[in-house]
Amino acid sequence: MSVATFDILLASLRSGLTFQDTTMRRSISPEEQLLLTLRFLATGNSFASLHYEYLLGISTISGIVCHTCQLIWQRLREAVMPTPTADDWLRIADGFYQSSQFPNCIGALDGKHIRVKKPPHSGSQYFNFKQYFSIVLLALVDSNYRFIIVDIGAYGSTADARIFCSSRMGERLRANQLALPEPRRLPGSSASAAPFVIVADEGFALSPHVMRAFPRRDLDDRKRIFNYRLSRARRYVECAFGILSNKWRVFLSSLQMSPQNATLVIQACVILHNFTRIHDAPSEPEVAPFPTTTSVGLDHNPQGRPGSAGLAVRELFADYFISREGALSWQLNSIRGTRR
């Protein structure tokens, strides 16, 4: 984080970090509180270690970190992670098409397990399939590695698909309340209009707005190309998690705090990740607008099996990726070079 970015951050939080001096003691300055919190998030040092660095009590440090993290979430969330509008979804889709050549993509979805100390009397609720205790950060990411929507705090033992289905994001997507744009034709295609979709891995269920790869058995070139193109778009969420963990190294070890306080830390790091991407990252290249031709296409509320609409959408994208309009010159070499 640059000095200029730190000053902007401090100005946004100063009023919430300013406390009154008394005859018994002087209050800790907003600058020191923010520096202490950023030091904890960026290094992962224990509160006992920070006690010797800042000459403050361990309980005081704990209170400052939790209060500042909560303030970062409350003050900056609307500024750096606002609720997307239809125009925002179109901009995100244009970014994915330019960077990964996956049209009508409004985000890459995945979950990250954040290691925590086992909460008392929790049994196996927080024990995940990787054999440690965790809470889950479920995130939707754009092509600039910024978080669009997050769900934080689910038990580590819960599968990503179940977390997504019970999250507010999943509920709003099923209820068509995410302000998604109307379906539009894929670039250069004369086929039916395709809905805007989220790309995810095999841990999520296929639906008209959530695309996952074809199963790995009996794959022909058409299915392999679809999986390859989907993986090129899905990598952005994996990279975003990597950037998050390497910049805020508190995630490289177990969070020695309650799940409630760990959730505050994760919320603050997500906001700071977007904040630094906006203020410190290189300026974004101009993105060419996507063709806006729309038409009545697939029935998105079909009768019958719930997965039938998702299968139809996946087949539409798979056909497009091998067509003259949607094929990439190197995609056949890429899938044949990795075939086992």
mmCIF file of C-alpha atoms in Angstrom:
data_model
loop_
_atom_site.group_PDB
_atom_site.id
_atom_site.type_symbol
_atom_site.label_atom_id
_atom_site.label_comp_id
_atom_site.label_asym_id
_atom_site.label_seq_id
_atom_site.Cartn_x
_atom_site.Cartn_y
_atom_site.Cartn_z
ATOM 1 C CA MET A 1 0.000 0.000 0.000
ATOM 2 C CA SER A 2 1.426 3.359 -1.033
ATOM 3 C CA VAL A 3 1.600 6.370 1.274
ATOM 4 C CA ALA A 4 -1.028 8.180 -0.784
ATOM 5 C CA THR A 5 -3.396 5.209 -0.536
ATOM 6 C CA PHE A 6 -2.813 4.999 3.209
ATOM 7 C CA ASP A 7 -3.704 8.677 3.563
ATOM 8 C CA ILE A 8 -6.942 8.150 1.621
ATOM 9 C CA LEU A 9 -7.800 5.165 3.805
ATOM 10 C CA LEU A 10 -7.030 7.083 6.987
ATOM 11 C CA ALA A 11 -9.184 10.022 5.912
ATOM 12 C CA SER A 12 -12.116 7.658 5.360
ATOM 13 C CA LEU A 13 -11.752 6.071 8.815
ATOM 14 C CA ARG A 14 -10.445 8.925 10.970
ATOM 15 C CA SER A 15 -13.731 9.971 12.575
ATOM 16 C CA GLY A 16 -14.465 6.400 13.656
ATOM 17 C CA LEU A 17 -10.963 5.967 15.140
ATOM 18 C CA THR A 18 -10.864 9.235 17.084
ATOM 19 C CA PHE A 19 -11.550 8.998 20.809
ATOM 20 C CA GLN A 20 -11.536 11.584 23.582
ATOM 21 C CA ASP A 21 -8.529 12.162 25.832
ATOM 22 C CA THR A 22 -9.175 11.960 29.574
ATOM 23 C CA THR A 23 -7.332 13.085 32.693
ATOM 24 C CA MET A 24 -6.318 9.446 33.241
ATOM 25 C CA ARG A 25 -4.855 8.718 29.825
ATOM 26 C CA ARG A 26 -4.410 9.951 26.290
ATOM 27 C CA SER A 27 -6.280 8.157 23.551
ATOM 28 C CA ILE A 28 -4.447 6.178 20.869
ATOM 29 C CA SER A 29 -4.254 8.190 17.662
ATOM 30 C CA PRO A 30 -6.158 7.080 14.542
ATOM 31 C CA GLU A 31 -2.826 6.773 12.676
ATOM 32 C CA GLU A 32 -1.445 4.306 15.212
ATOM 33 C CA GLN A 33 -4.665 2.263 15.325
ATOM 34 C CA LEU A 34 -4.731 1.922 11.549
ATOM 35 C CA LEU A 35 -1.004 1.143 11.351
ATOM 36 C CA LEU A 36 -1.407 -1.521 14.029
ATOM 37 C CA THR A 37 -4.315 -3.147 12.211
ATOM 38 C CA LEU A 38 -2.573 -3.109 8.830
ATOM 39 C CA ARG A 39 0.562 -4.536 10.452
ATOM 40 C CA PHE A 40 -1.459 -7.422 11.850
ATOM 41 C CA LEU A 41 -3.250 -8.104 8.563
ATOM 42 C CA ALA A 42 -0.135 -7.785 6.404
ATOM 43 C CA THR A 43 2.192 -9.909 8.554
ATOM 44 C CA GLY A 44 -0.013 -12.234 10.588
ATOM 45 C CA ASN A 45 2.065 -11.495 13.687
ATOM 46 C CA SER A 46 0.428 -12.550 16.927
ATOM 47 C CA PHE A 47 -1.041 -10.017 19.337
ATOM 48 C CA ALA A 48 1.729 -10.961 21.773
ATOM 49 C CA SER A 49 4.353 -10.018 19.166
ATOM 50 C CA LEU A 50 2.593 -6.728 18.386
ATOM 51 C CA HIS A 51 2.510 -6.029 22.138
ATOM 52 C CA TYR A 52 6.310 -5.647 22.099
ATOM 53 C CA GLU A 53 6.360 -3.703 18.828
ATOM 54 C CA TYR A 54 3.757 -1.102 19.795
ATOM 55 C CA LEU A 55 4.023 -1.239 23.624
ATOM 56 C CA LEU A 56 0.290 -1.749 23.999
ATOM 57 C CA GLY A 57 -1.609 -4.346 26.000
ATOM 58 C CA ILE A 58 -2.631 -7.546 24.245
ATOM 59 C CA SER A 59 -6.317 -6.994 25.024
ATOM 60 C CA THR A 60 -6.022 -3.393 23.793
ATOM 61 C CA ILE A 61 -4.500 -4.593 20.512
ATOM 62 C CA SER A 62 -7.250 -7.173 20.104
ATOM 63 C CA GLY A 63 -9.914 -4.514 20.628
ATOM 64 C CA ILE A 64 -8.260 -2.094 18.183
ATOM 65 C CA VAL A 65 -7.914 -4.722 15.439
ATOM 66 C CA CYS A 66 -11.520 -5.898 15.722
ATOM 67 C CA HIS A 67 -12.919 -2.352 15.896
ATOM 68 C CA THR A 68 -10.856 -1.146 12.929
ATOM 69 C CA CYS A 69 -11.728 -4.175 10.804
ATOM 70 C CA GLN A 70 -15.411 -3.645 11.495
ATOM 71 C CA LEU A 71 -15.076 0.043 10.648
ATOM 72 C CA ILE A 72 -13.305 -0.741 7.350
ATOM 73 C CA TRP A 73 -16.195 -2.979 6.333
ATOM 74 C CA GLN A 74 -18.876 -0.472 7.355
ATOM 75 C CA ARG A 75 -17.265 2.644 5.882
ATOM 76 C CA LEU A 76 -15.802 1.312 2.619
ATOM 77 C CA ARG A 77 -18.018 -1.550 1.493
ATOM 78 C CA GLU A 78 -20.420 0.608 -0.522
ATOM 79 C CA ALA A 79 -17.514 2.490 -2.112
ATOM 80 C CA VAL A 80 -15.301 -0.430 -3.212
ATOM 81 C CA MET A 81 -17.789 -3.336 -3.397
ATOM 82 C CA PRO A 82 -21.186 -1.825 -4.240
ATOM 83 C CA THR A 83 -24.230 -3.841 -5.195
ATOM 84 C CA PRO A 84 -23.881 -4.380 -8.968
ATOM 85 C CA THR A 85 -26.369 -2.796 -11.342
ATOM 86 C CA ALA A 86 -27.230 -3.957 -14.856
ATOM 87 C CA ASP A 87 -24.590 -1.592 -16.258
ATOM 88 C CA ASP A 88 -22.006 -3.010 -13.849
ATOM 89 C CA TRP A 89 -22.773 -6.561 -15.004
ATOM 90 C CA LEU A 90 -22.350 -5.482 -18.629
ATOM 91 C CA ARG A 91 -18.993 -3.887 -17.836
ATOM 92 C CA ILE A 92 -17.843 -7.043 -16.029
ATOM 93 C CA ALA A 93 -18.977 -9.207 -18.950
ATOM 94 C CA ASP A 94 -17.070 -6.994 -21.400
ATOM 95 C CA GLY A 95 -13.952 -7.378 -19.243
ATOM 96 C CA PHE A 96 -14.183 -11.170 -19.232
ATOM 97 C CA TYR A 97 -14.711 -11.278 -22.982
ATOM 98 C CA GLN A 98 -11.653 -9.118 -23.622
ATOM 99 C CA SER A 99 -9.352 -10.932 -21.189
ATOM 100 C CA SER A 100 -10.476 -14.564 -21.411
ATOM 101 C CA GLN A 101 -12.686 -14.674 -24.540
ATOM 102 C CA PHE A 102 -15.626 -16.052 -22.564
ATOM 103 C CA PRO A 103 -18.716 -14.022 -23.547
ATOM 104 C CA ASN A 104 -21.667 -13.218 -21.279
ATOM 105 C CA CYS A 105 -19.608 -14.055 -18.162
ATOM 106 C CA ILE A 106 -20.450 -11.945 -15.107
ATOM 107 C CA GLY A 107 -18.004 -13.471 -12.647
ATOM 108 C CA ALA A 108 -15.909 -16.405 -11.488
ATOM 109 C CA LEU A 109 -17.168 -18.163 -8.364
ATOM 110 C CA ASP A 110 -15.323 -20.273 -5.799
ATOM 111 C CA GLY A 111 -14.823 -20.792 -2.082
ATOM 112 C CA LYS A 112 -11.656 -20.457 0.005
ATOM 113 C CA HIS A 113 -11.154 -22.126 3.370
ATOM 114 C CA ILE A 114 -9.694 -19.750 5.970
ATOM 115 C CA ARG A 115 -7.905 -21.679 8.695
ATOM 116 C CA VAL A 116 -9.093 -20.872 12.247
ATOM 117 C CA LYS A 117 -8.504 -22.144 15.741
ATOM 118 C CA LYS A 118 -11.047 -24.797 16.708
ATOM 119 C CA PRO A 119 -13.916 -23.021 18.486
ATOM 120 C CA PRO A 120 -14.839 -24.591 21.832
ATOM 121 C CA HIS A 121 -17.745 -27.053 21.858
ATOM 122 C CA SER A 122 -18.043 -26.922 18.048
ATOM 123 C CA GLY A 123 -17.535 -30.617 17.360
ATOM 124 C CA SER A 124 -16.771 -31.187 13.685
ATOM 125 C CA GLN A 125 -18.762 -28.228 12.321
ATOM 126 C CA TYR A 126 -15.640 -26.316 11.295
ATOM 127 C CA PHE A 127 -13.570 -29.372 10.266
ATOM 128 C CA ASN A 128 -13.207 -29.449 6.482
ATOM 129 C CA PHE A 129 -12.256 -32.107 3.932
ATOM 130 C CA LYS A 130 -8.674 -30.796 3.957
ATOM 131 C CA GLN A 131 -8.380 -31.991 7.558
ATOM 132 C CA TYR A 132 -8.253 -28.652 9.395
ATOM 133 C CA PHE A 133 -10.709 -26.227 10.986
ATOM 134 C CA SER A 134 -11.899 -23.347 8.834
ATOM 135 C CA ILE A 135 -14.582 -20.897 7.862
ATOM 136 C CA VAL A 136 -15.405 -20.318 4.197
ATOM 137 C CA LEU A 137 -14.985 -17.213 2.077
ATOM 138 C CA LEU A 138 -17.297 -17.653 -0.931
ATOM 139 C CA ALA A 139 -16.551 -15.019 -3.571
ATOM 140 C CA LEU A 140 -17.604 -13.843 -6.988
ATOM 141 C CA VAL A 141 -14.684 -12.134 -8.782
ATOM 142 C CA ASP A 142 -14.390 -10.006 -11.927
ATOM 143 C CA SER A 143 -11.644 -10.007 -14.561
ATOM 144 C CA ASN A 144 -9.676 -7.358 -12.632
ATOM 145 C CA TYR A 145 -9.352 -9.717 -9.632
ATOM 146 C CA ARG A 146 -11.789 -7.620 -7.595
ATOM 147 C CA PHE A 147 -14.447 -9.127 -5.373
ATOM 148 C CA ILE A 148 -17.984 -8.409 -6.561
ATOM 149 C CA ILE A 149 -20.036 -10.302 -3.950
ATOM 150 C CA VAL A 150 -18.827 -12.308 -0.951
ATOM 151 C CA ASP A 151 -20.370 -14.608 1.624
ATOM 152 C CA ILE A 152 -18.236 -15.085 4.743
ATOM 153 C CA GLY A 153 -18.480 -17.277 7.819
ATOM 154 C CA ALA A 154 -19.975 -20.620 6.740
ATOM 155 C CA TYR A 155 -18.785 -23.759 8.520
ATOM 156 C CA GLY A 156 -15.742 -25.390 6.979
ATOM 157 C CA SER A 157 -17.556 -28.740 6.859
ATOM 158 C CA THR A 158 -20.192 -27.337 4.481
ATOM 159 C CA ALA A 159 -19.790 -27.920 0.740
ATOM 160 C CA ASP A 160 -19.371 -24.899 -1.545
ATOM 161 C CA ALA A 161 -22.564 -25.712 -3.459
ATOM 162 C CA ARG A 162 -24.617 -25.813 -0.274
ATOM 163 C CA ILE A 163 -23.105 -22.528 0.928
ATOM 164 C CA PHE A 164 -23.929 -20.901 -2.393
ATOM 165 C CA CYS A 165 -27.512 -22.191 -2.393
ATOM 166 C CA SER A 166 -28.170 -20.877 1.127
ATOM 167 C CA SER A 167 -26.314 -17.587 0.655
ATOM 168 C CA ARG A 168 -28.083 -14.336 -0.119
ATOM 169 C CA MET A 169 -26.281 -14.260 -3.469
ATOM 170 C CA GLY A 170 -27.631 -17.677 -4.440
ATOM 171 C CA GLU A 171 -31.133 -16.880 -3.249
ATOM 172 C CA ARG A 172 -31.221 -13.608 -5.194
ATOM 173 C CA LEU A 173 -29.880 -15.325 -8.299
ATOM 174 C CA ARG A 174 -32.622 -17.972 -8.177
ATOM 175 C CA ALA A 175 -35.259 -15.279 -7.580
ATOM 176 C CA ASN A 176 -33.903 -13.196 -10.494
ATOM 177 C CA GLN A 177 -33.159 -10.263 -8.150
ATOM 178 C CA LEU A 178 -29.516 -9.572 -9.130
ATOM 179 C CA ALA A 179 -30.461 -7.025 -11.799
ATOM 180 C CA LEU A 180 -28.885 -9.157 -14.532
ATOM 181 C CA PRO A 181 -29.167 -7.787 -18.087
ATOM 182 C CA GLU A 182 -31.444 -9.438 -20.603
ATOM 183 C CA PRO A 183 -29.945 -12.390 -22.534
ATOM 184 C CA ARG A 184 -28.040 -11.453 -25.678
ATOM 185 C CA ARG A 185 -26.552 -13.264 -28.637
ATOM 186 C CA LEU A 186 -22.950 -14.374 -28.428
ATOM 187 C CA PRO A 187 -20.553 -12.295 -30.600
ATOM 188 C CA GLY A 188 -21.065 -12.937 -34.283
ATOM 189 C CA SER A 189 -23.589 -15.689 -33.628
ATOM 190 C CA SER A 190 -27.066 -15.932 -35.107
ATOM 191 C CA ALA A 191 -28.191 -18.582 -32.624
ATOM 192 C CA SER A 192 -30.530 -18.024 -29.691
ATOM 193 C CA ALA A 193 -29.635 -15.402 -27.125
ATOM 194 C CA ALA A 194 -27.565 -16.707 -24.234
ATOM 195 C CA PRO A 195 -28.094 -15.708 -20.595
ATOM 196 C CA PHE A 196 -25.363 -14.083 -18.524
ATOM 197 C CA VAL A 197 -23.539 -16.762 -16.562
ATOM 198 C CA ILE A 198 -21.185 -17.315 -13.648
ATOM 199 C CA VAL A 199 -18.305 -19.757 -14.182
ATOM 200 C CA ALA A 200 -17.531 -22.225 -11.396
ATOM 201 C CA ASP A 201 -15.831 -25.549 -10.754
ATOM 202 C CA GLU A 202 -17.322 -29.020 -10.358
ATOM 203 C CA GLY A 203 -18.289 -28.314 -6.755
ATOM 204 C CA PHE A 204 -21.262 -26.217 -7.885
ATOM 205 C CA ALA A 205 -24.507 -27.318 -9.485
ATOM 206 C CA LEU A 206 -25.191 -26.562 -13.137
ATOM 207 C CA SER A 207 -27.982 -24.043 -13.746
ATOM 208 C CA PRO A 208 -28.951 -21.523 -16.434
ATOM 209 C CA HIS A 209 -26.769 -18.883 -14.749
ATOM 210 C CA VAL A 210 -23.982 -21.105 -13.328
ATOM 211 C CA MET A 211 -21.682 -22.945 -15.744
ATOM 212 C CA ARG A 212 -19.443 -25.829 -14.716
ATOM 213 C CA ALA A 213 -17.202 -28.104 -16.767
ATOM 214 C CA PHE A 214 -18.334 -31.280 -18.499
ATOM 215 C CA PRO A 215 -17.576 -34.440 -16.474
ATOM 216 C CA ARG A 216 -14.075 -35.743 -17.170
ATOM 217 C CA ARG A 217 -15.188 -39.072 -18.611
ATOM 218 C CA ASP A 218 -15.860 -39.644 -22.316
ATOM 219 C CA LEU A 219 -14.697 -36.196 -23.386
ATOM 220 C CA ASP A 220 -14.544 -35.363 -27.071
ATOM 221 C CA ASP A 221 -12.806 -32.289 -28.530
ATOM 222 C CA ARG A 222 -15.960 -30.193 -28.280
ATOM 223 C CA LYS A 223 -16.329 -30.834 -24.561
ATOM 224 C CA ARG A 224 -12.613 -30.427 -23.925
ATOM 225 C CA ILE A 225 -12.673 -27.049 -25.652
ATOM 226 C CA PHE A 226 -15.593 -25.924 -23.501
ATOM 227 C CA ASN A 227 -13.755 -27.037 -20.348
ATOM 228 C CA TYR A 228 -10.616 -25.231 -21.509
ATOM 229 C CA ARG A 229 -12.477 -22.013 -22.251
ATOM 230 C CA LEU A 230 -14.310 -22.171 -18.933
ATOM 231 C CA SER A 231 -11.074 -22.750 -17.010
ATOM 232 C CA ARG A 232 -9.527 -19.660 -18.653
ATOM 233 C CA ALA A 233 -12.350 -17.565 -17.197
ATOM 234 C CA ARG A 234 -12.481 -19.377 -13.854
ATOM 235 C CA ARG A 235 -8.788 -18.839 -13.104
ATOM 236 C CA TYR A 236 -9.502 -15.229 -12.072
ATOM 237 C CA VAL A 237 -11.106 -16.262 -8.803
ATOM 238 C CA GLU A 238 -8.162 -18.556 -8.011
ATOM 239 C CA CYS A 239 -5.720 -15.742 -8.772
ATOM 240 C CA ALA A 240 -7.738 -13.303 -6.654
ATOM 241 C CA PHE A 241 -7.501 -15.658 -3.666
ATOM 242 C CA GLY A 242 -3.749 -15.953 -4.245
ATOM 243 C CA ILE A 243 -3.306 -12.175 -4.383
ATOM 244 C CA LEU A 244 -5.427 -11.792 -1.243
ATOM 245 C CA SER A 245 -3.375 -14.331 0.731
ATOM 246 C CA ASN A 246 0.007 -12.989 -0.373
ATOM 247 C CA LYS A 247 -0.805 -9.358 0.308
ATOM 248 C CA TRP A 248 -2.605 -10.007 3.610
ATOM 249 C CA ARG A 249 -0.415 -12.719 5.088
ATOM 250 C CA VAL A 250 -2.596 -13.170 8.135
ATOM 251 C CA PHE A 251 -4.224 -15.924 6.021
ATOM 252 C CA LEU A 252 -0.996 -17.930 5.789
ATOM 253 C CA SER A 253 -1.477 -19.224 9.325
ATOM 254 C CA SER A 254 -4.411 -20.110 11.541
ATOM 255 C CA LEU A 255 -6.456 -17.181 12.895
ATOM 256 C CA GLN A 256 -6.168 -17.420 16.674
ATOM 257 C CA MET A 257 -9.535 -15.847 17.439
ATOM 258 C CA SER A 258 -13.221 -16.650 17.551
ATOM 259 C CA PRO A 259 -15.108 -17.240 14.289
ATOM 260 C CA GLN A 260 -16.948 -13.948 14.832
ATOM 261 C CA ASN A 261 -13.702 -11.958 15.027
ATOM 262 C CA ALA A 262 -12.186 -13.998 12.191
ATOM 263 C CA THR A 263 -15.151 -12.968 10.039
ATOM 264 C CA LEU A 264 -14.365 -9.298 10.793
ATOM 265 C CA VAL A 265 -10.741 -9.846 9.715
ATOM 266 C CA ILE A 266 -11.791 -11.535 6.457
ATOM 267 C CA GLN A 267 -14.299 -8.773 5.702
ATOM 268 C CA ALA A 268 -11.640 -6.107 6.220
ATOM 269 C CA CYS A 269 -9.107 -7.911 4.003
ATOM 270 C CA VAL A 270 -11.647 -8.301 1.199
ATOM 271 C CA ILE A 271 -12.413 -4.569 1.328
ATOM 272 C CA LEU A 272 -8.722 -3.623 1.523
ATOM 273 C CA HIS A 273 -7.995 -5.933 -1.403
ATOM 274 C CA ASN A 274 -10.489 -4.049 -3.585
ATOM 275 C CA PHE A 275 -9.360 -0.703 -2.150
ATOM 276 C CA THR A 276 -5.717 -1.281 -3.095
ATOM 277 C CA ARG A 277 -6.679 -2.725 -6.487
ATOM 278 C CA ILE A 278 -8.524 0.522 -7.202
ATOM 279 C CA HIS A 279 -5.915 2.965 -5.870
ATOM 280 C CA ASP A 280 -2.585 1.149 -6.349
ATOM 281 C CA ALA A 281 -3.098 -1.133 -9.360
ATOM 282 C CA PRO A 282 -2.084 0.100 -12.832
ATOM 283 C CA SER A 283 -4.790 1.879 -14.766
ATOM 284 C CA GLU A 284 -7.161 -0.468 -16.536
ATOM 285 C CA PRO A 285 -7.042 -0.662 -20.334
ATOM 286 C CA GLU A 286 -10.012 0.522 -22.295
ATOM 287 C CA VAL A 287 -12.448 -2.317 -22.923
ATOM 288 C CA ALA A 288 -14.218 -2.430 -26.245
ATOM 289 C CA PRO A 289 -17.985 -2.547 -25.823
ATOM 290 C CA PHE A 290 -19.669 -5.882 -26.396
ATOM 291 C CA PRO A 291 -22.321 -6.094 -29.148
ATOM 292 C CA THR A 292 -25.692 -5.328 -27.600
ATOM 293 C CA THR A 293 -27.962 -7.259 -29.952
ATOM 294 C CA THR A 294 -30.647 -9.073 -27.971
ATOM 295 C CA SER A 295 -33.391 -11.486 -28.881
ATOM 296 C CA VAL A 296 -35.805 -13.886 -27.308
ATOM 297 C CA GLY A 297 -33.840 -17.057 -26.729
ATOM 298 C CA LEU A 298 -33.883 -20.003 -24.357
ATOM 299 C CA ASP A 299 -36.733 -20.527 -21.960
ATOM 300 C CA HIS A 300 -35.166 -19.840 -18.568
ATOM 301 C CA ASN A 301 -38.070 -21.193 -16.559
ATOM 302 C CA PRO A 302 -38.730 -24.505 -18.271
ATOM 303 C CA GLN A 303 -41.029 -27.194 -17.024
ATOM 304 C CA GLY A 304 -39.491 -30.466 -15.950
ATOM 305 C CA ARG A 305 -36.091 -31.310 -14.547
ATOM 306 C CA PRO A 306 -34.352 -28.279 -12.907
ATOM 307 C CA GLY A 307 -31.035 -29.013 -14.645
ATOM 308 C CA SER A 308 -32.443 -29.146 -18.172
ATOM 309 C CA ALA A 309 -32.136 -25.388 -18.741
ATOM 310 C CA GLY A 310 -28.552 -25.419 -17.456
ATOM 311 C CA LEU A 311 -27.663 -28.274 -19.801
ATOM 312 C CA ALA A 312 -29.144 -26.357 -22.741
ATOM 313 C CA VAL A 313 -27.137 -23.236 -21.915
ATOM 314 C CA ARG A 314 -23.915 -25.236 -21.594
ATOM 315 C CA GLU A 315 -24.564 -26.910 -24.959
ATOM 316 C CA LEU A 316 -25.140 -23.484 -26.512
ATOM 317 C CA PHE A 317 -21.755 -22.227 -25.283
ATOM 318 C CA ALA A 318 -20.029 -25.486 -26.294
ATOM 319 C CA ASP A 319 -21.377 -25.193 -29.828
ATOM 320 C CA TYR A 320 -20.328 -21.551 -30.024
ATOM 321 C CA PHE A 321 -16.754 -22.262 -28.914
ATOM 322 C CA ILE A 322 -16.190 -24.614 -31.875
ATOM 323 C CA SER A 323 -17.960 -22.398 -34.407
ATOM 324 C CA ARG A 324 -16.141 -20.087 -36.791
ATOM 325 C CA GLU A 325 -17.309 -17.040 -34.824
ATOM 326 C CA GLY A 326 -16.319 -18.277 -31.368
ATOM 327 C CA ALA A 327 -13.277 -20.520 -31.871
ATOM 328 C CA LEU A 328 -9.771 -19.484 -30.804
ATOM 329 C CA SER A 329 -6.864 -20.260 -33.097
ATOM 330 C CA TRP A 330 -4.872 -22.046 -30.391
ATOM 331 C CA GLN A 331 -7.596 -23.925 -28.511
ATOM 332 C CA LEU A 332 -7.170 -27.272 -30.334
ATOM 333 C CA ASN A 333 -3.408 -27.271 -29.745
ATOM 334 C CA SER A 334 -4.002 -26.455 -26.084
ATOM 335 C CA ILE A 335 -6.389 -29.314 -25.398
ATOM 336 C CA ARG A 336 -4.465 -31.856 -27.447
ATOM 337 C CA GLY A 337 -1.224 -30.887 -25.807
ATOM 338 C CA THR A 338 -2.697 -31.635 -22.374
ATOM 339 C CA ARG A 339 -4.612 -34.787 -23.321
ATOM 340 C CA ARG A 340 -3.576 -37.836 -21.325
#
